[in-house]
CSV table of C-alpha atoms in Angstrom, one decimal:
chain,number,residue,atom,x,y,z
L,9,MET,CA,114.0,105.4,115.6
L,10,ILE,CA,112.3,106.7,112.4
L,11,ASP,CA,114.6,106.5,109.4
L,12,ALA,CA,115.9,110.0,108.4
L,13,SER,CA,115.3,109.4,104.7
L,14,ARG,CA,111.7,108.7,105.5
L,15,ARG,CA,111.4,111.9,107.4
L,16,ARG,CA,112.9,113.8,104.5
L,17,PHE,CA,110.3,112.2,102.2
L,18,LEU,CA,107.5,113.1,104.4
L,19,GLY,CA,108.7,116.7,104.6
L,20,THR,CA,110.5,118.0,101.6
L,21,SER,CA,109.3,115.9,98.8
L,22,ALA,CA,105.7,116.5,99.7
L,23,LEU,CA,106.3,120.2,100.0
L,24,LEU,CA,108.1,120.4,96.7
L,25,SER,CA,105.2,118.7,95.0
L,26,VAL,CA,103.0,121.5,96.3
L,27,GLY,CA,105.4,123.9,94.7
L,28,GLY,CA,104.8,122.2,91.4
L,29,ALA,CA,101.1,122.3,91.9
L,30,VAL,CA,100.9,125.9,92.8
L,31,SER,CA,102.9,126.8,89.6
L,32,LEU,CA,99.9,125.7,87.6
L,33,GLY,CA,98.0,128.8,88.7
L,34,ALA,CA,101.0,131.2,88.6
L,35,SER,CA,101.7,133.7,85.8
L,36,SER,CA,105.4,133.0,85.7
L,37,ALA,CA,107.1,129.8,84.6
L,38,THR,CA,109.6,130.2,87.5
L,39,ALA,CA,106.8,130.2,90.2
L,40,SER,CA,107.6,126.7,91.3
L,41,THR,CA,111.2,127.8,92.2
L,42,ARG,CA,109.8,130.4,94.6
L,43,LEU,CA,108.0,127.7,96.7
L,44,GLN,CA,110.8,125.8,98.4
L,45,ALA,CA,110.4,123.4,101.3
L,46,PRO,CA,111.5,124.6,104.7
L,47,THR,CA,115.0,123.7,105.8
L,48,SER,CA,115.1,124.7,109.4
L,49,ALA,CA,117.0,122.5,111.8
L,50,GLY,CA,113.9,121.6,113.7
L,51,PHE,CA,111.7,120.6,110.7
L,52,ASP,CA,112.6,116.9,110.6
L,53,ALA,CA,112.3,116.6,114.4
L,54,LYS,CA,108.8,118.2,114.2
L,55,VAL,CA,107.7,115.8,111.5
L,56,GLU,CA,109.0,112.8,113.5
L,57,ASP,CA,107.2,114.2,116.6
L,58,ASP,CA,103.9,114.5,114.7
L,59,LEU,CA,104.3,110.9,113.5
L,60,ARG,CA,104.9,109.6,117.0
L,61,ARG,CA,101.9,111.6,118.4
L,62,TYR,CA,99.7,110.1,115.8
L,63,VAL,CA,100.8,106.5,116.5
L,64,ASP,CA,100.4,107.1,120.3
L,65,PHE,CA,96.6,107.7,119.9
L,66,GLY,CA,96.3,103.9,119.3
L,67,ILE,CA,93.3,102.3,117.6
L,68,LYS,CA,91.6,104.8,115.3
L,69,GLN,CA,88.2,103.4,114.3
L,70,ALA,CA,85.9,106.2,113.3
L,71,GLY,CA,84.2,107.8,116.3
L,72,GLY,CA,86.3,105.9,118.8
L,73,GLU,CA,88.4,107.2,121.6
L,74,GLY,CA,91.7,107.2,119.5
L,75,ASP,CA,90.1,108.8,116.5
L,76,ASN,CA,88.4,111.5,118.4
L,77,ALA,CA,91.5,112.4,120.5
L,78,CYS,CA,93.6,112.4,117.3
L,79,GLY,CA,91.1,114.7,115.6
L,80,GLU,CA,91.1,117.1,118.6
L,81,TRP,CA,94.9,117.3,118.4
L,82,MET,CA,95.0,117.9,114.7
L,83,ALA,CA,92.3,120.6,115.0
L,84,ALA,CA,94.3,122.3,117.8
L,85,GLU,CA,97.4,122.3,115.6
L,86,LEU,CA,95.6,124.0,112.8
L,87,THR,CA,94.1,126.6,115.2
L,88,ALA,CA,97.6,127.3,116.6
L,89,ALA,CA,98.9,127.8,113.0
L,90,GLY,CA,96.3,130.4,112.3
L,91,TYR,CA,93.5,128.5,110.5
L,92,ALA,CA,89.8,129.1,111.1
L,93,VAL,CA,88.5,125.6,112.0
L,94,GLU,CA,85.0,124.4,111.2
L,95,ARG,CA,83.7,121.0,112.3
L,96,GLN,CA,81.4,118.7,110.6
L,97,TYR,CA,79.5,116.1,112.8
L,98,TYR,CA,77.9,112.8,111.6
L,99,ASP,CA,77.2,109.3,112.9
L,100,VAL,CA,79.2,106.2,112.1
L,101,PRO,CA,78.4,102.5,112.7
L,102,TYR,CA,80.6,100.7,115.3
L,103,PHE,CA,81.0,97.4,117.0
L,104,GLU,CA,83.0,96.7,120.2
L,105,ALA,CA,83.4,93.0,120.5
L,106,THR,CA,83.3,91.2,123.9
L,107,ALA,CA,83.6,87.8,122.1
L,108,ALA,CA,84.7,87.0,118.6
L,109,GLU,CA,85.9,83.5,118.1
L,110,LEU,CA,85.5,80.2,116.2
L,111,THR,CA,85.7,77.0,118.1
L,112,MET,CA,85.8,73.3,116.9
L,113,GLY,CA,86.5,70.7,119.6
L,114,GLU,CA,89.8,71.8,121.1
L,115,ALA,CA,90.6,74.2,118.3
L,116,ARG,CA,89.9,77.9,119.0
L,117,ALA,CA,90.8,81.0,117.0
L,118,ALA,CA,90.1,84.8,117.4
L,119,LEU,CA,88.1,86.4,114.6
L,120,TYR,CA,87.6,89.9,113.3
L,121,PRO,CA,83.9,90.8,113.0
L,122,GLN,CA,83.1,92.0,109.5
L,123,PRO,CA,81.3,95.4,109.6
L,124,ILE,CA,78.5,96.2,109.7
L,125,VAL,CA,78.4,93.5,112.3
L,126,ILE,CA,75.4,91.1,112.7
L,127,SER,CA,75.8,89.7,116.2
L,128,THR,CA,75.2,86.1,117.1
L,129,GLY,CA,74.6,87.0,120.7
L,130,PRO,CA,76.6,85.4,123.6
L,131,GLN,CA,75.3,82.0,122.8
L,132,GLY,CA,76.8,82.0,119.3
L,133,VAL,CA,75.6,79.9,116.3
L,134,SER,CA,76.6,76.2,115.7
L,135,GLY,CA,76.7,74.0,112.7
L,136,PRO,CA,78.9,71.7,110.6
L,137,LEU,CA,81.9,73.5,109.1
L,138,VAL,CA,81.9,73.4,105.3
L,139,ARG,CA,84.6,74.8,103.1
L,140,VAL,CA,83.5,77.2,100.3
L,141,ASP,CA,86.1,78.0,97.6
L,142,ALA,CA,86.8,81.3,95.9
L,143,ARG,CA,84.1,80.5,93.2
L,144,GLY,CA,81.5,79.8,95.8
L,145,ALA,CA,81.6,76.1,95.2
L,146,TYR,CA,81.3,73.5,98.1
L,147,ALA,CA,80.7,69.8,98.6
L,148,GLY,CA,77.5,68.4,100.2
L,149,SER,CA,75.0,70.8,101.8
L,150,LEU,CA,75.4,74.2,103.3
L,151,GLU,CA,72.0,74.1,105.0
L,152,GLY,CA,72.4,75.1,108.6
L,153,ALA,CA,76.3,75.1,108.3
L,154,ILE,CA,79.0,77.5,109.1
L,155,ALA,CA,80.7,78.3,105.8
L,156,LEU,CA,84.5,78.6,105.8
L,157,VAL,CA,85.1,80.8,102.8
L,158,ASP,CA,88.7,80.2,101.6
L,159,LEU,CA,89.5,83.5,99.7
L,160,PRO,CA,92.3,83.4,97.1
L,161,PHE,CA,95.6,84.9,98.0
L,162,GLY,CA,95.6,88.7,97.6
L,163,ARG,CA,96.3,92.1,99.1
L,164,TRP,CA,92.8,92.5,100.3
L,165,SER,CA,91.3,95.8,101.4
L,166,THR,CA,87.5,95.6,100.9
L,167,MET,CA,84.6,93.1,101.1
L,168,ILE,CA,82.8,95.1,98.4
L,169,ILE,CA,84.8,93.7,95.4
L,170,PRO,CA,83.2,90.6,93.7
L,171,ALA,CA,86.1,88.3,94.5
L,172,ALA,CA,85.5,88.7,98.2
L,173,ARG,CA,81.7,89.4,98.3
L,174,ARG,CA,80.3,86.7,95.9
L,175,PRO,CA,81.5,83.5,97.6
L,176,VAL,CA,80.0,84.9,100.9
L,177,GLU,CA,76.7,85.7,99.2
L,178,ALA,CA,76.7,82.2,97.6
L,179,ALA,CA,77.2,80.6,101.0
L,180,PHE,CA,74.2,82.4,102.5
L,181,ALA,CA,72.1,81.7,99.4
L,182,ALA,CA,72.8,78.0,99.9
L,183,GLY,CA,71.5,78.0,103.5
L,184,ALA,CA,74.6,78.8,105.6
L,185,ARG,CA,73.9,80.2,109.1
L,186,ALA,CA,77.1,82.2,109.2
L,187,VAL,CA,80.3,82.7,107.3
L,188,VAL,CA,84.0,82.9,108.3
L,189,ALA,CA,86.2,84.2,105.5
L,190,ILE,CA,89.9,83.4,105.5
L,191,THR,CA,91.8,86.6,104.3
L,192,ASN,CA,94.7,84.9,102.6
L,193,GLY,CA,97.4,87.5,102.2
L,194,PRO,CA,101.2,88.1,102.4
L,195,THR,CA,101.4,88.5,106.2
L,196,GLY,CA,99.4,85.5,107.3
L,197,LYS,CA,97.5,87.8,109.6
L,198,VAL,CA,93.8,88.7,109.5
L,199,ILE,CA,93.1,91.6,107.1
L,200,ALA,CA,90.2,94.0,108.1
L,201,LEU,CA,88.0,94.7,105.1
L,202,ASN,CA,86.2,97.8,104.2
L,203,ALA,CA,82.4,97.6,103.8
L,204,ASP,CA,79.3,99.4,102.8
L,205,GLY,CA,78.9,101.8,105.7
L,206,ARG,CA,75.1,102.1,105.4
L,207,LYS,CA,73.8,98.7,106.3
L,208,PRO,CA,75.1,95.1,106.8
L,209,MET,CA,76.3,93.6,103.5
L,210,PHE,CA,75.0,90.1,104.2
L,211,SER,CA,72.0,88.3,105.6
L,212,GLY,CA,73.8,86.7,108.5
L,213,PRO,CA,76.9,87.0,110.8
L,214,VAL,CA,80.3,87.2,109.0
L,215,ALA,CA,83.8,87.2,110.5
L,216,LEU,CA,87.3,87.2,109.2
L,217,LEU,CA,90.0,84.6,110.1
L,218,ALA,CA,93.8,84.9,109.8
L,219,PRO,CA,95.2,82.3,107.4
L,220,GLU,CA,97.9,81.3,110.0
L,221,ASP,CA,95.0,80.2,112.3
L,222,ALA,CA,92.9,78.4,109.6
L,223,GLY,CA,94.7,75.0,109.3
L,224,ALA,CA,92.8,73.0,111.9
L,225,PHE,CA,89.4,74.4,110.7
L,226,LEU,CA,90.2,73.6,107.0
L,227,THR,CA,91.0,70.1,108.1
L,228,GLY,CA,87.7,69.9,110.0
L,229,THR,CA,85.7,70.8,106.9
L,230,VAL,CA,86.8,67.4,105.4
L,231,THR,CA,84.6,65.6,107.9
L,232,ARG,CA,82.1,68.4,108.5
L,233,GLN,CA,83.1,68.8,112.1
L,234,GLU,CA,80.7,70.7,114.4
L,235,ALA,CA,81.8,74.3,115.0
L,236,ARG,CA,80.6,77.4,116.9
L,237,LEU,CA,80.9,81.0,115.9
L,238,THR,CA,80.4,83.7,118.5
L,239,LEU,CA,80.2,87.4,117.7
L,240,ASP,CA,79.0,89.4,120.7
L,241,GLY,CA,79.4,92.9,121.9
L,242,ALA,CA,78.0,96.5,121.8
L,243,GLY,CA,77.2,98.1,118.5
L,244,GLY,CA,75.1,100.7,116.8
L,245,HIS,CA,76.0,104.2,115.7
L,246,ARG,CA,78.1,106.8,117.5
L,247,PRO,CA,79.1,110.4,116.7
L,248,ALA,CA,82.3,111.3,114.8
L,249,PHE,CA,83.6,114.5,113.3
L,250,ASN,CA,85.7,115.9,110.5
L,251,PHE,CA,86.9,119.4,110.2
L,252,VAL,CA,88.1,122.0,107.7
L,253,GLY,CA,90.7,124.7,108.4
L,254,ARG,CA,90.9,127.8,106.2
L,255,VAL,CA,93.2,130.7,105.6
L,256,ASP,CA,91.5,133.1,103.3
L,257,ARG,CA,93.7,135.8,101.9
L,258,GLY,CA,91.2,136.9,99.2
L,259,LYS,CA,93.1,135.3,96.3
L,260,GLY,CA,91.2,133.8,93.3
L,261,ARG,CA,92.2,130.2,93.8
L,262,TRP,CA,92.2,127.7,96.7
L,263,LEU,CA,94.9,125.2,97.6
L,264,ALA,CA,93.1,122.2,99.1
L,265,VAL,CA,95.0,119.5,101.0
L,266,SER,CA,93.3,116.6,102.7
L,267,THR,CA,94.3,113.4,104.4
L,268,PRO,CA,92.4,110.5,106.1
L,269,ARG,CA,93.1,110.0,109.9
L,270,SER,CA,90.9,107.0,110.9
L,271,GLY,CA,91.3,103.3,110.1
L,272,TRP,CA,90.7,99.8,111.5
L,273,PHE,CA,93.8,99.6,113.7
L,274,THR,CA,96.7,102.0,114.8
L,275,CYS,CA,97.4,102.8,111.2
L,276,ALA,CA,101.0,103.9,111.8
L,277,ALA,CA,102.2,103.0,108.3
L,278,GLU,CA,98.9,103.4,106.5
L,279,ARG,CA,98.0,106.9,107.8
L,280,GLY,CA,100.9,108.2,109.9
L,281,GLY,CA,103.2,109.4,107.1
L,282,GLY,CA,100.3,111.2,105.4
L,283,VAL,CA,99.2,112.9,108.7
L,284,ALA,CA,102.8,114.1,109.4
L,285,ALA,CA,103.2,115.4,105.9
L,286,TRP,CA,99.7,117.0,106.0
L,287,LEU,CA,100.6,118.9,109.2
L,288,ALA,CA,103.9,120.1,107.8
L,289,LEU,CA,102.1,121.4,104.7
L,290,ALA,CA,99.4,123.1,106.7
L,291,ARG,CA,101.9,125.0,108.9
L,292,TRP,CA,104.1,125.9,106.0
L,293,ARG,CA,101.2,127.2,103.9
L,294,ALA,CA,99.8,129.2,106.8
L,295,GLY,CA,103.0,131.2,107.0
L,296,ARG,CA,102.9,132.2,103.3
L,297,ARG,CA,101.1,135.3,102.1
L,298,ARG,CA,101.1,134.8,98.4
L,299,ALA,CA,99.8,132.5,95.6
L,300,CYS,CA,96.4,131.3,96.9
L,301,ARG,CA,94.0,130.7,99.7
L,302,THR,CA,94.5,127.5,101.7
L,303,MET,CA,92.0,124.9,102.8
L,304,THR,CA,93.0,121.8,104.6
L,305,SER,CA,91.0,118.9,106.0
L,306,PRO,CA,91.7,115.5,107.7
L,307,SER,CA,88.8,113.1,107.4
L,308,SER,CA,87.6,110.3,109.6
L,309,ALA,CA,85.7,107.3,108.2
L,310,THR,CA,87.2,107.7,104.7
L,311,ARG,CA,89.9,106.1,102.6
L,312,VAL,CA,90.5,109.0,100.3
L,313,MET,CA,93.7,111.2,100.2
L,314,SER,CA,93.9,114.1,97.8
L,315,MET,CA,95.8,117.3,97.1
L,316,SER,CA,94.6,119.7,94.5
L,317,ILE,CA,94.0,123.3,93.5
L,318,SER,CA,90.4,124.2,93.0
L,319,GLY,CA,88.9,126.6,90.4
L,320,ARG,CA,87.8,130.1,91.3
L,321,PRO,CA,85.2,129.9,94.2
L,322,ARG,CA,81.9,131.8,94.3
L,323,ARG,CA,82.2,135.2,95.8
């Protein structure tokens, strides 16, 4: 059961914030009071239903089955609300793993391949396991080794920042064949990290390991135990789409609302609330005939969420 106060936040507080935003372009100081959030009995239930629908689409990696189905649903909701929908198609990198694991004797752990993935093939790569600390320091030699990069504790989100990227780069520069990075964070689980979407960030295979699964492997680095990393699967590029919905009433300003829809996993908490609020805003604005034009867009393969009023568009 979704908490009612959460539903109220998704609905009314988001809509009231739009009232404040629209008042920036209004001629009267009381404009914001004319834009009140809907209070119908079915409003909360509809927001909750949208949230559940979003969650039920499952994994939402860009261009995948869940992301595409979610995008089709959201586009259909806009069309039903009276928006003219325009699609934008593009290609995104992907990797669907058939094997992603680190083994060392009897120890075995599932891994998350770091995008853009460099596959090891089904045979994997082997070498002594060597710990690399957050500064990129290590003992002995990394030549031909599998580097176990022990990232510092943090709320990680991206491999692009120096704290995550530099020790991995240092390991490859010192001769490592592959890198496994421990994403030390508050949950103890593996944390998927955003990456440069144009090309692989590193010169060899990189995977991510949950800190709760790292103990045996950290112990193994003390005596440079032989380990094997396997990252195998299907990858390349696949089509994805974004879309924009517009209601043009010929006013001088646009109200633009956007939200991301894709992500590494199901994204119930990370994306779900924003999507439910976005749909509520879109339906609400479509029914109003004053103040401004409305443009709304959910984006795949993006981490940006914004809400703004644009300046006067070109005629």
